mmCIF file with all atom_site columns, C-alpha atoms in Angstrom:
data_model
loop_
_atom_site.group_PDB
_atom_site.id
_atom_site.type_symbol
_atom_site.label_atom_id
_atom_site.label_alt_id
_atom_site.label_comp_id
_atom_site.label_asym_id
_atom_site.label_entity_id
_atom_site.label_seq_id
_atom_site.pdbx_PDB_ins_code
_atom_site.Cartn_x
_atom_site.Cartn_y
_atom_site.Cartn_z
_atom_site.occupancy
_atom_site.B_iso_or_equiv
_atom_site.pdbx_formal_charge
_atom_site.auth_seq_id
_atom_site.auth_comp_id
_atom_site.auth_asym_id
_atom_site.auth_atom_id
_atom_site.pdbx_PDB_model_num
ATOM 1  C CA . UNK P 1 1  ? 95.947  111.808 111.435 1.00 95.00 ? 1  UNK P CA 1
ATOM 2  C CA . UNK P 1 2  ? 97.426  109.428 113.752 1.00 95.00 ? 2  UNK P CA 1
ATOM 3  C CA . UNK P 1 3  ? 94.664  107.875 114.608 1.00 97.00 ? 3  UNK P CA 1
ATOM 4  C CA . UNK P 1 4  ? 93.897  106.795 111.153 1.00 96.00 ? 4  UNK P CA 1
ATOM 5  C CA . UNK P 1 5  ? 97.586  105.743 110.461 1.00 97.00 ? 5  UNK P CA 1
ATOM 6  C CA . UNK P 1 6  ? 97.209  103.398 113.184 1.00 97.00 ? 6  UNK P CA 1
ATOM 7  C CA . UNK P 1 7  ? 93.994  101.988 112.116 1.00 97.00 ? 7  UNK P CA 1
ATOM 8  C CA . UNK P 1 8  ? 95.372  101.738 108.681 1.00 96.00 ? 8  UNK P CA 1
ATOM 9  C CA . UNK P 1 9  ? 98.408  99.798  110.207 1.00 96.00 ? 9  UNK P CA 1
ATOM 10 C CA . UNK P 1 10 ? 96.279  97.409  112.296 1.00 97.00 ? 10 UNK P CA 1
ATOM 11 C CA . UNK P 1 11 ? 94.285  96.844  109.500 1.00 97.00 ? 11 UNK P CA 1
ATOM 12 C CA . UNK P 1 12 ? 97.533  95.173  107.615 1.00 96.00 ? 12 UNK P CA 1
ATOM 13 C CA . UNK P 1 13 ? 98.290  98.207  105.432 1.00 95.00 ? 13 UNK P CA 1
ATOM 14 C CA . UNK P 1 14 ? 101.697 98.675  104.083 1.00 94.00 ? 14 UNK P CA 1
ATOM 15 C CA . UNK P 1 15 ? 102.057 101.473 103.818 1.00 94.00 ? 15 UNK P CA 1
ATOM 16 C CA . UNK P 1 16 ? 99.628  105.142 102.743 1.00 94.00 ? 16 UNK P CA 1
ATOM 17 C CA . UNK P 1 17 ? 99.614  107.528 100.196 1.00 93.00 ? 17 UNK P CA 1
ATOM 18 C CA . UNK P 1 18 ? 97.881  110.881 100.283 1.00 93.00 ? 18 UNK P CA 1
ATOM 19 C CA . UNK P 1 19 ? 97.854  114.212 98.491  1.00 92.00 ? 19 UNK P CA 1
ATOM 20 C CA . UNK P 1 20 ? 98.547  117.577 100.324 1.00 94.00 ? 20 UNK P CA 1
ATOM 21 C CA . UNK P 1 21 ? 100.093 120.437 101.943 1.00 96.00 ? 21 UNK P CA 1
ATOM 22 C CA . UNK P 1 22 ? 103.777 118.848 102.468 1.00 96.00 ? 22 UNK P CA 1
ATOM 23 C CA . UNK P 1 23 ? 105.100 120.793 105.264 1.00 97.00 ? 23 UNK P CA 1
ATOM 24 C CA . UNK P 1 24 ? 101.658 119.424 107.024 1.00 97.00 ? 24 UNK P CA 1
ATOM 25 C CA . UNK P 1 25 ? 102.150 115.930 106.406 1.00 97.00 ? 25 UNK P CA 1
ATOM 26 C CA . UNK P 1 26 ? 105.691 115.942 107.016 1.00 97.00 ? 26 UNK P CA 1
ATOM 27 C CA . UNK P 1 27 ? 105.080 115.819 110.439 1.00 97.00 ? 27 UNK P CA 1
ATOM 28 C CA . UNK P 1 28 ? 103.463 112.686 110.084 1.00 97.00 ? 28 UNK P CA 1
ATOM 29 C CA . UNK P 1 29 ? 106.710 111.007 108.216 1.00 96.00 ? 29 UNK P CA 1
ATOM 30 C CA . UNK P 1 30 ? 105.107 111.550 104.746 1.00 96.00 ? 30 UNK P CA 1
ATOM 31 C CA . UNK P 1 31 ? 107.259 112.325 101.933 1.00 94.00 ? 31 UNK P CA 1
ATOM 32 C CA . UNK P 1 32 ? 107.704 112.602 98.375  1.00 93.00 ? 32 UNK P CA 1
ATOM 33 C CA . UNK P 1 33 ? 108.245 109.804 96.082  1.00 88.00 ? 33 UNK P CA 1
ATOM 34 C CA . UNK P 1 34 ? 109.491 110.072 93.108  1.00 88.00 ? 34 UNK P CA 1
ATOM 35 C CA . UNK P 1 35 ? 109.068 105.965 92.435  1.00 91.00 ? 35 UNK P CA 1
ATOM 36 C CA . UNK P 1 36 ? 105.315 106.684 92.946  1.00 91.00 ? 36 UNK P CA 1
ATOM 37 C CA . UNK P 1 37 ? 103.131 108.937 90.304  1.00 91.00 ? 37 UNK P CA 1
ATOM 38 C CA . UNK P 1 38 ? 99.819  110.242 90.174  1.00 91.00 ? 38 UNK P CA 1
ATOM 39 C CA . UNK P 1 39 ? 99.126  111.814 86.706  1.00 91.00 ? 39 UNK P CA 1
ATOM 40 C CA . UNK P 1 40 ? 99.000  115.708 86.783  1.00 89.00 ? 40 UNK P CA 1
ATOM 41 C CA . UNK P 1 41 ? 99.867  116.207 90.326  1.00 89.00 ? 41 UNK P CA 1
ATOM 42 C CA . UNK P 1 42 ? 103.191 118.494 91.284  1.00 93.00 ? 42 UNK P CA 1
ATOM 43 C CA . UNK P 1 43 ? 105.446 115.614 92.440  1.00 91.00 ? 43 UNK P CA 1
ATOM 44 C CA . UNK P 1 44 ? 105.524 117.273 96.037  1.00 93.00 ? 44 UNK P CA 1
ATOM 45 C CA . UNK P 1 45 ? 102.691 117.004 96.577  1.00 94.00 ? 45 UNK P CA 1
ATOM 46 C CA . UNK P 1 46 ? 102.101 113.474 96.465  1.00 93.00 ? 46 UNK P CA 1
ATOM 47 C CA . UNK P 1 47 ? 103.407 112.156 99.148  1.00 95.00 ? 47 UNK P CA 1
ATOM 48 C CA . UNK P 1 48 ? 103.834 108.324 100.607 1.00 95.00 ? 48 UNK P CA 1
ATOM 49 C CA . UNK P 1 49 ? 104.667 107.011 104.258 1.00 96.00 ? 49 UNK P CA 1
ATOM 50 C CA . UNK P 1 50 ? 105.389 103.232 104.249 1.00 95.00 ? 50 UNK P CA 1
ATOM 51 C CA . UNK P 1 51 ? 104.676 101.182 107.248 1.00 95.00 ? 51 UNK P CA 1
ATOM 52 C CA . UNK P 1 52 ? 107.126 97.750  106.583 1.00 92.00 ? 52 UNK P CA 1
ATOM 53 C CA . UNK P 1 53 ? 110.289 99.464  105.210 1.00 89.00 ? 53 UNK P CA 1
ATOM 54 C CA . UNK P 1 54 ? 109.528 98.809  101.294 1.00 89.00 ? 54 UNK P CA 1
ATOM 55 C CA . UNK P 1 55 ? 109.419 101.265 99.003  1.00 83.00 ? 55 UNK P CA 1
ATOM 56 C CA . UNK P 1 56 ? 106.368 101.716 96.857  1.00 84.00 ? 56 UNK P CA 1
ATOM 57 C CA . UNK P 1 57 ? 106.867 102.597 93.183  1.00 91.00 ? 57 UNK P CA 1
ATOM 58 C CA . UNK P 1 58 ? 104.656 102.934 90.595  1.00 93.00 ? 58 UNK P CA 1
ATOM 59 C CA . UNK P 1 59 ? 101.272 104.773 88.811  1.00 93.00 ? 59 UNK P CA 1
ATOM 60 C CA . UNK P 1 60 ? 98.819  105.264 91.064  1.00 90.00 ? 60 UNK P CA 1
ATOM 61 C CA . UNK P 1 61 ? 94.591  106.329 90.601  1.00 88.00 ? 61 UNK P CA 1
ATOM 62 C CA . UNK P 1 62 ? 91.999  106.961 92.458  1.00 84.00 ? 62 UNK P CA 1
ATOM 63 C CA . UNK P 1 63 ? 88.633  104.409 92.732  1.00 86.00 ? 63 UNK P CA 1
ATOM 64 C CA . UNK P 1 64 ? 86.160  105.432 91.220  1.00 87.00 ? 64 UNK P CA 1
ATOM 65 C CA . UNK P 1 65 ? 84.438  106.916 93.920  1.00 87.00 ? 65 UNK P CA 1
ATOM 66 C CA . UNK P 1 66 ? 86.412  109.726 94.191  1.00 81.00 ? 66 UNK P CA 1
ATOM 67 C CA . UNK P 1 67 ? 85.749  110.994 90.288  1.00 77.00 ? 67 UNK P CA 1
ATOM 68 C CA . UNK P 1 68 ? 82.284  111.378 90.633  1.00 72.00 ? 68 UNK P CA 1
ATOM 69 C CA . UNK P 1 69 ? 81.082  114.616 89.783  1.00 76.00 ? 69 UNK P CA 1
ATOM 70 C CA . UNK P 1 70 ? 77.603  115.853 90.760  1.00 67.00 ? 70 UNK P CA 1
#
């Protein structure tokens, strides 16, 4: 996991936003935020970790991609 955060932060991210386990992700300075909303998910459990300071807000969906079913 901190691999990828650091890749994500060399890459010029601002920040990342997953969905999982939150005493896992904690650990990683993830946390919930209630500015930030992903349609039918326990609030919890979407959780955010910015990388500049600012505070993300808003709905958020998944591309495409990740809605495929097979």
């Amino acid at each position: 996991m901190n691999e990828v955060l650091t890749l994500l932060k060399l890459q010029g991210a601002s920040g990342c936003v997953l969905l999982g386990e939150p005493d896992y992700y904690s650990r990683f300075g993830f946390e919930a935020n209630t500015n930030l909303v992903l349609p039918g998910v326990p609030q919890e459990y979407f959780q955010a970790l910015s990388f500049d300071g600012e505070v993300a807000k808003g709905e958020v969906t998944y591309h495409e991609a990740f809605l495929a079913q097979g």
